[in-house]
XYZ file of C-alpha atoms in Angstrom:
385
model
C 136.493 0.234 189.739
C 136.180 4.303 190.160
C 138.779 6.100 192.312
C 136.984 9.059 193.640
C 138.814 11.902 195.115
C 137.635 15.137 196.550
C 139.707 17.662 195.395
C 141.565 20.946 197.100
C 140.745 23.589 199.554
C 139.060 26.457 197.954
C 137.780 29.552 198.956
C 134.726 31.492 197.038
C 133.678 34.781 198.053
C 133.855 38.344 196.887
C 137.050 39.776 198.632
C 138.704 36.014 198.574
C 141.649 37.588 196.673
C 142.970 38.869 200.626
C 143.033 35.484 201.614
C 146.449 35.244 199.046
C 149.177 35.475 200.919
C 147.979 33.377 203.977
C 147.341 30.725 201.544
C 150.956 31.294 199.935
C 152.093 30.903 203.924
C 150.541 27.441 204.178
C 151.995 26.174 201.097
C 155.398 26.739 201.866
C 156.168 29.963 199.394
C 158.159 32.400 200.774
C 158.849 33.947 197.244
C 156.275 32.542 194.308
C 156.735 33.574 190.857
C 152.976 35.182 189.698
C 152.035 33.436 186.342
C 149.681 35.448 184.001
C 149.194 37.490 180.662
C 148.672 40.703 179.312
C 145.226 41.127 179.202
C 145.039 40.184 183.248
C 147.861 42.965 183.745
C 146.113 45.408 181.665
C 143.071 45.012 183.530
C 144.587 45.677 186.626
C 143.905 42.710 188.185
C 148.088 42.203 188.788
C 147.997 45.013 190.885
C 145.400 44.177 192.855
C 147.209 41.004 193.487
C 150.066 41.981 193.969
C 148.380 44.822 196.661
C 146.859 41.853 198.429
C 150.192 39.709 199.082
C 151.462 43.070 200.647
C 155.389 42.894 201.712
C 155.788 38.771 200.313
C 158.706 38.913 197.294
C 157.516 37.593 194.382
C 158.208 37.347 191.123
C 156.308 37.847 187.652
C 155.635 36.192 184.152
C 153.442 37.661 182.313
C 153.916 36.013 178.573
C 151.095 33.433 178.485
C 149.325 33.364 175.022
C 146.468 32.587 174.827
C 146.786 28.864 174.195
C 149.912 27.971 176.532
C 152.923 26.864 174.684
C 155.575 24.834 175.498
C 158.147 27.574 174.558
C 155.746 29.949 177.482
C 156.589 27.085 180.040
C 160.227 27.166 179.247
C 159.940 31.207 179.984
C 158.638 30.777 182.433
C 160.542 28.121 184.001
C 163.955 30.327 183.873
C 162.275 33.493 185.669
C 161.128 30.948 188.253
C 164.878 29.417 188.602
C 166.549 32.452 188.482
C 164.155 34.282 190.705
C 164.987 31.794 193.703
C 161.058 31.247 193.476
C 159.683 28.202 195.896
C 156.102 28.011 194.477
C 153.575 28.874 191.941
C 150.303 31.770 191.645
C 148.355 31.391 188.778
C 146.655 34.411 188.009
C 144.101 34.407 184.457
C 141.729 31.738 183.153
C 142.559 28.750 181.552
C 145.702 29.697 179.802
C 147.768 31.110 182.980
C 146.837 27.857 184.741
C 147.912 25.072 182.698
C 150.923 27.291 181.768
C 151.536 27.811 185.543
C 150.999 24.061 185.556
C 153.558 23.266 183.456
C 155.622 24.910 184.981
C 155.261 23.335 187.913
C 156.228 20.288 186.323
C 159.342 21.392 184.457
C 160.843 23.560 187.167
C 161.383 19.819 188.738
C 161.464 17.431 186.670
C 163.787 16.692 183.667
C 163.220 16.410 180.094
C 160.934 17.648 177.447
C 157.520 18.396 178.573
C 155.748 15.904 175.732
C 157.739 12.892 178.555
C 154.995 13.542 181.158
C 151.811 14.263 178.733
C 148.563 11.782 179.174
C 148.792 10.198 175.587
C 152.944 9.623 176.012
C 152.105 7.242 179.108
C 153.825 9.945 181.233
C 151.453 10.893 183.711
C 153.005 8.196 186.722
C 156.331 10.538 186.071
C 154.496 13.840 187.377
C 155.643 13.202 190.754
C 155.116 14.793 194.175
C 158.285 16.753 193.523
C 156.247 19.238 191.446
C 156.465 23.294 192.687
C 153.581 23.966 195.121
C 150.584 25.950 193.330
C 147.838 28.078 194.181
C 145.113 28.894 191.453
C 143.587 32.348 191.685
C 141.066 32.460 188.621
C 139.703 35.521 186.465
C 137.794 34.311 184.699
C 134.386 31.780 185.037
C 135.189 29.181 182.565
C 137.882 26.312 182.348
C 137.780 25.226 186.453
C 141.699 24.562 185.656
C 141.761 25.710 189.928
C 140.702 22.574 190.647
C 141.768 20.181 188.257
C 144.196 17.862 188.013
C 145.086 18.212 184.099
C 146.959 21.104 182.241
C 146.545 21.373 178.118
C 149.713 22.536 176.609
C 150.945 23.034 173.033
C 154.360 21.282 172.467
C 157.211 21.803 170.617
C 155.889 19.659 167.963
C 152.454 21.250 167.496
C 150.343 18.760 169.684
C 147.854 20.227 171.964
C 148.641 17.998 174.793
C 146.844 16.844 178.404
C 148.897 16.574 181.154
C 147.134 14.899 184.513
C 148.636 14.105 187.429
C 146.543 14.611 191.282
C 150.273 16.574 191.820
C 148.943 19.083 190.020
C 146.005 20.146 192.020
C 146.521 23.792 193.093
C 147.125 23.605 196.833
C 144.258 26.126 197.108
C 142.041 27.648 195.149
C 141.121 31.251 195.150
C 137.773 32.263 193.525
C 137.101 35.823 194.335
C 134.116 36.650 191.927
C 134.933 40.117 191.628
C 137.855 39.405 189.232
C 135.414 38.940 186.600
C 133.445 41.647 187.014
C 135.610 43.837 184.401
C 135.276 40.590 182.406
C 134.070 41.871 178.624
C 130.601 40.482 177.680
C 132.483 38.322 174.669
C 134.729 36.427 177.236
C 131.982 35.968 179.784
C 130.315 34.106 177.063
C 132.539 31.922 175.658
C 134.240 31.271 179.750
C 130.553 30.380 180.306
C 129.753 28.354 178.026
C 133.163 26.365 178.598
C 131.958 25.902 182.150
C 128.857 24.858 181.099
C 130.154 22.289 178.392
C 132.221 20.841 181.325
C 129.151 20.268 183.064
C 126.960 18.399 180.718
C 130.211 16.540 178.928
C 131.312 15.485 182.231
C 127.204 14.136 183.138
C 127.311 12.493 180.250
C 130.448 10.574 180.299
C 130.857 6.708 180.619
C 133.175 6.494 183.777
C 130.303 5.495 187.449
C 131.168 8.688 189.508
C 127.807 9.460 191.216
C 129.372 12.233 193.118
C 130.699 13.695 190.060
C 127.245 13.369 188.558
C 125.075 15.236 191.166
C 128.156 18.440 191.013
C 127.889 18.331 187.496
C 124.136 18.805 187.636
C 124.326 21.609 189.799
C 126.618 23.283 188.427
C 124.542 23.118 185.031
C 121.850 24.037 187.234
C 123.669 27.276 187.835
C 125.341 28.505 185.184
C 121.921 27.601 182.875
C 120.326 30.165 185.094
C 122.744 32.804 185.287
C 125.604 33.296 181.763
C 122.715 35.567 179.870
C 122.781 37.893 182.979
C 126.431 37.436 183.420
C 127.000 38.122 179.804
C 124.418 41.114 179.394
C 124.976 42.713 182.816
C 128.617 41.962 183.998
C 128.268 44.073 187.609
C 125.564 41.357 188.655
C 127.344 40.012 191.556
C 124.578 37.123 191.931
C 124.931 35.949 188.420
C 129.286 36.527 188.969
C 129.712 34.658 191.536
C 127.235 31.288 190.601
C 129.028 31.460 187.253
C 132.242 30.923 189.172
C 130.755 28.088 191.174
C 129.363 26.814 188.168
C 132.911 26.886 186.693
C 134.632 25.610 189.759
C 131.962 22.349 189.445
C 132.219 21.790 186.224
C 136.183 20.725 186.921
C 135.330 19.352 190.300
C 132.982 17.023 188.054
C 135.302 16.375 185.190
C 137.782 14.748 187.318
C 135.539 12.007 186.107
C 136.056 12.074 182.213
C 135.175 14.005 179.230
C 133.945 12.743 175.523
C 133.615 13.967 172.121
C 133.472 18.011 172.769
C 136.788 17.858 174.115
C 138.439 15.823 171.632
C 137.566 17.625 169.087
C 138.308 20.679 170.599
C 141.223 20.000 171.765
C 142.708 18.649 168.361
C 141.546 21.999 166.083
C 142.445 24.337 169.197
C 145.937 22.761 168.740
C 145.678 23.123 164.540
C 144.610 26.916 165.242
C 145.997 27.826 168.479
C 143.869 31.368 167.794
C 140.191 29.754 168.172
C 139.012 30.040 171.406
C 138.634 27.057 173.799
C 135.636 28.153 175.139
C 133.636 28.709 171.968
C 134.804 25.749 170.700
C 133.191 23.469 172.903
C 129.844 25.636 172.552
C 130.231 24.983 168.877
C 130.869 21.276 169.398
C 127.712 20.838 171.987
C 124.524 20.461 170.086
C 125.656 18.068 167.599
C 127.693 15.528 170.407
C 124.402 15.749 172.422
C 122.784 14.347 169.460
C 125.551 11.961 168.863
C 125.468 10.540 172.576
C 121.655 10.388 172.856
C 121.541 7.680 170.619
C 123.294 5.582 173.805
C 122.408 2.604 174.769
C 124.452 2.140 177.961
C 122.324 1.639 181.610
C 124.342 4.633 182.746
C 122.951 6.894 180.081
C 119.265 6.285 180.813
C 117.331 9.222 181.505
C 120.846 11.326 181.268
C 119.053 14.223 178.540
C 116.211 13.869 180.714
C 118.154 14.984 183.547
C 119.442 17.684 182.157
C 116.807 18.719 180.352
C 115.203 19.803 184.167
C 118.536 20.893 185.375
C 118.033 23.055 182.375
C 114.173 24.614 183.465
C 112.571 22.524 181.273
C 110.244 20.067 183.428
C 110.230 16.433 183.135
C 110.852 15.263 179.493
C 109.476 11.432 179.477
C 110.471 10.654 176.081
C 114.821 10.418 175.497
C 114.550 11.777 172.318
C 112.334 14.490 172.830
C 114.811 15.177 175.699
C 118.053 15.352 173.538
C 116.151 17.594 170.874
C 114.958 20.105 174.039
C 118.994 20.210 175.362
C 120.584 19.950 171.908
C 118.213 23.084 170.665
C 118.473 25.484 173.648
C 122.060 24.898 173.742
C 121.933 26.680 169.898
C 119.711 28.985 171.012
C 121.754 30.142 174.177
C 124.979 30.314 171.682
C 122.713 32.789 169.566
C 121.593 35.260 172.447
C 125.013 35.382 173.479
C 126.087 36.078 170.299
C 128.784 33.639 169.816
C 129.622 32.573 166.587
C 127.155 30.590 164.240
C 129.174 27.962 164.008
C 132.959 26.694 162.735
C 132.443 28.647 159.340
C 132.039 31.500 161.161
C 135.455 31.204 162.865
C 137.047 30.279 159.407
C 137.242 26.188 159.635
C 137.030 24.598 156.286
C 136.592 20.810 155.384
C 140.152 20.874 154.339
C 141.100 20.742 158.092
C 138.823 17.672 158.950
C 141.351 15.141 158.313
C 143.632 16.347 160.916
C 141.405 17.455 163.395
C 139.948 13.726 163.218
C 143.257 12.230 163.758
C 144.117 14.564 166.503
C 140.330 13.914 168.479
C 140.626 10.203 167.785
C 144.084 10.580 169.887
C 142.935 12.519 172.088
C 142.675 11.391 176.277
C 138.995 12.136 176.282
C 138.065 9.973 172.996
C 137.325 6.848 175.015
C 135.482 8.091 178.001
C 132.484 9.303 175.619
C 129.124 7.254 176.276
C 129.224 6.579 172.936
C 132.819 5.962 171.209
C 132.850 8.050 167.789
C 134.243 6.481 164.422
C 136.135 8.400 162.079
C 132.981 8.856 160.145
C 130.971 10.008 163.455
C 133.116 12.760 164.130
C 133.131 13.959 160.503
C 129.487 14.062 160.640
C 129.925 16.020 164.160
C 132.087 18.496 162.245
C 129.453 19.316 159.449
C 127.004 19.446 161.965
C 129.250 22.197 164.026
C 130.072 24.213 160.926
């Protein structure tokens, strides 16, 4: 049996950002503490945020590393109580919305945050007593404005999920022209993220036809457009379909994840200084391979379908298919000049074991088409390097 749900208000436009404080209105906030980091407040984009709530108090955290931590949440969490604050605005990518996230969750409920994380069984404890949130993204990559999940470092090193539908921003604000300061390297590695999102979430095991024909689109899209994004970051065309592609690529993954994400997931919580994003692009190629070997109904004709979503025609044969996808995936990761692989970003085989453990623990292990061995990711991290 599928539950499918259909998700948050959002708006996407260039100029959405003015729609902030309206949104703030219909959430109940009368004075939200801003959650972000110091690359969005060095950019300017604060200010600009702050210009378009006008006279609303507010208040500000602006400590989120670049892999949220639980110790960030905790800061967080005491600006937020001592501020008076009634509500959420996450302001950055990724990181500033599962940290904002978080905090929604600890500014209300009791306990260590590890009691409510996905793995721990805690995810019926997120309850509707969470801090109202509204998502306001800068960057076209993780779709965290529309999801239901949060990834947070705890005390004890895990790189956690936490998923609960209380978690959904109350609205989503995608105003394209966040990213347009965006440098090229970011736009890449948010991009491919999106993307990764996209085809994981097509290819996972869970019947979500909905989430299937999003996730296709959104491939569709962000195929098209991340080498113009990346090469030409003032193309408002290729800014704002990258966002949509980013916003679908959550939208879809409400339906389940596989192999990329465990995997990234487990060495993004051994390094906490490799990049989400760039991970999964590393990860891609070699878990396409891995899941077009298949043999479910569901995945029939999956690498074909992505293969056209893709631009490249109707592929009859599967395998042919999963070579094409596999291959340009590679290829796109070398004209955006990401990394050539794990070795590049200074991953050794002496870090296998644990980042095994960790992916064969993680919450999107066993919605993979295929369900990796021990041995299968190990091969799937040789491959990557």
């Amino acid at each position: 049996m599928a539950l499918i749900k259909y998700i948050t208000d959002v708006e996407i436009a260039f100029g959405a950002i003015e729609k902030l404080p309206e949104a703030c209105r219909a959430s109940g906030m009368t004075k939200p503490l801003i959650v972000t980091d110091a690359g969005v407040k060095a950019a300017g984009i604060l200010a600009t945020a702050i210009q378009a709530m006008g006279d609303m108090p507010h208040a500000i955290y602006d400590g989120t590393p670049s892999n949220p931590t639980e110790a960030a949440v905790r800061e967080a969490t005491v600006i937020y109580k001592q501020s008076g604050c009634d509500g959420l605005i996450a302001l950055g990518g990724g990181s500033s919305m599962d940290c904002a996230k978080g905090a929604a969750i600890t500014v209300s409920h009791e306990g260590p945050l590890k009691t409510y994380a996905t793995i721990e069984g805690g995810s019926p404890k997120i309850t509707a007593k969470v801090a109202p949130l509204i998502a306001v993204p800068t960057t076209a990559g993780t779709g965290s404005e529309v999801a239901r999940g949060a990834i947070v470092i705890v005390d004890d090193g895990r790189k956690l999920g936490f998923h609960s539908w209380s978690l959904v921003p109350k609205m989503a604000i995608c105003d394209p022209a966040l990213t347009v300061g965006l440098p090229s390297g970011l736009t890449a590695a948010t991009g491919m993220d999106a993307i990764a999102h996209c085809m994981e979430t097509f290819m996972a095991a869970p019947y979500n036809p909905p989430a299937d024909g999003i996730a296709l689109d959104g491939l569709t899209r962000g195929w098209a457009n991340i080498q113009t994004a990346t090469e030409d970051g003032s193309n408002q065309t290729a800014r704002l379909e990258m966002m949509s592609a980013s916003m679908q690529g959550a939208m879809a993954f409400q339906k389940g994840l596989g192999c990329v994400h465990s995997l990234s997931h487990s060495l993004g919580g051994l390094n906490p200084r490799l990049h989400h994003g760039t991970l999964n692009a590393m990860f891609l190629p070699a878990v396409i391979r891995f899941n077009g070997k298949a043999d479910s109904v569901r995945n029939q004709r999956r690498m074909q379908r992505m293969a056209y979503a893709m631009g490249f025609g109707d592929i009859e044969d599967a395998d042919s298919a999963t070579n094409t996808v596999a291959n340009a995936v590679t290829n796109m990761n070398q004209r955006l000049k990401l990394p050539s692989g794990l070795g590049e970003m200074g991953v050794t085989e002496a870090d296998f074991a644990a980042v095994i453990k960790g992916a064969m623990a993680d919450h999107c292990h066993g919605t993979n088409p295929r369900i990796a061995t021990e041995e299968d990711y190990r091969a799937m991290l040789l491959a990557a390097m």
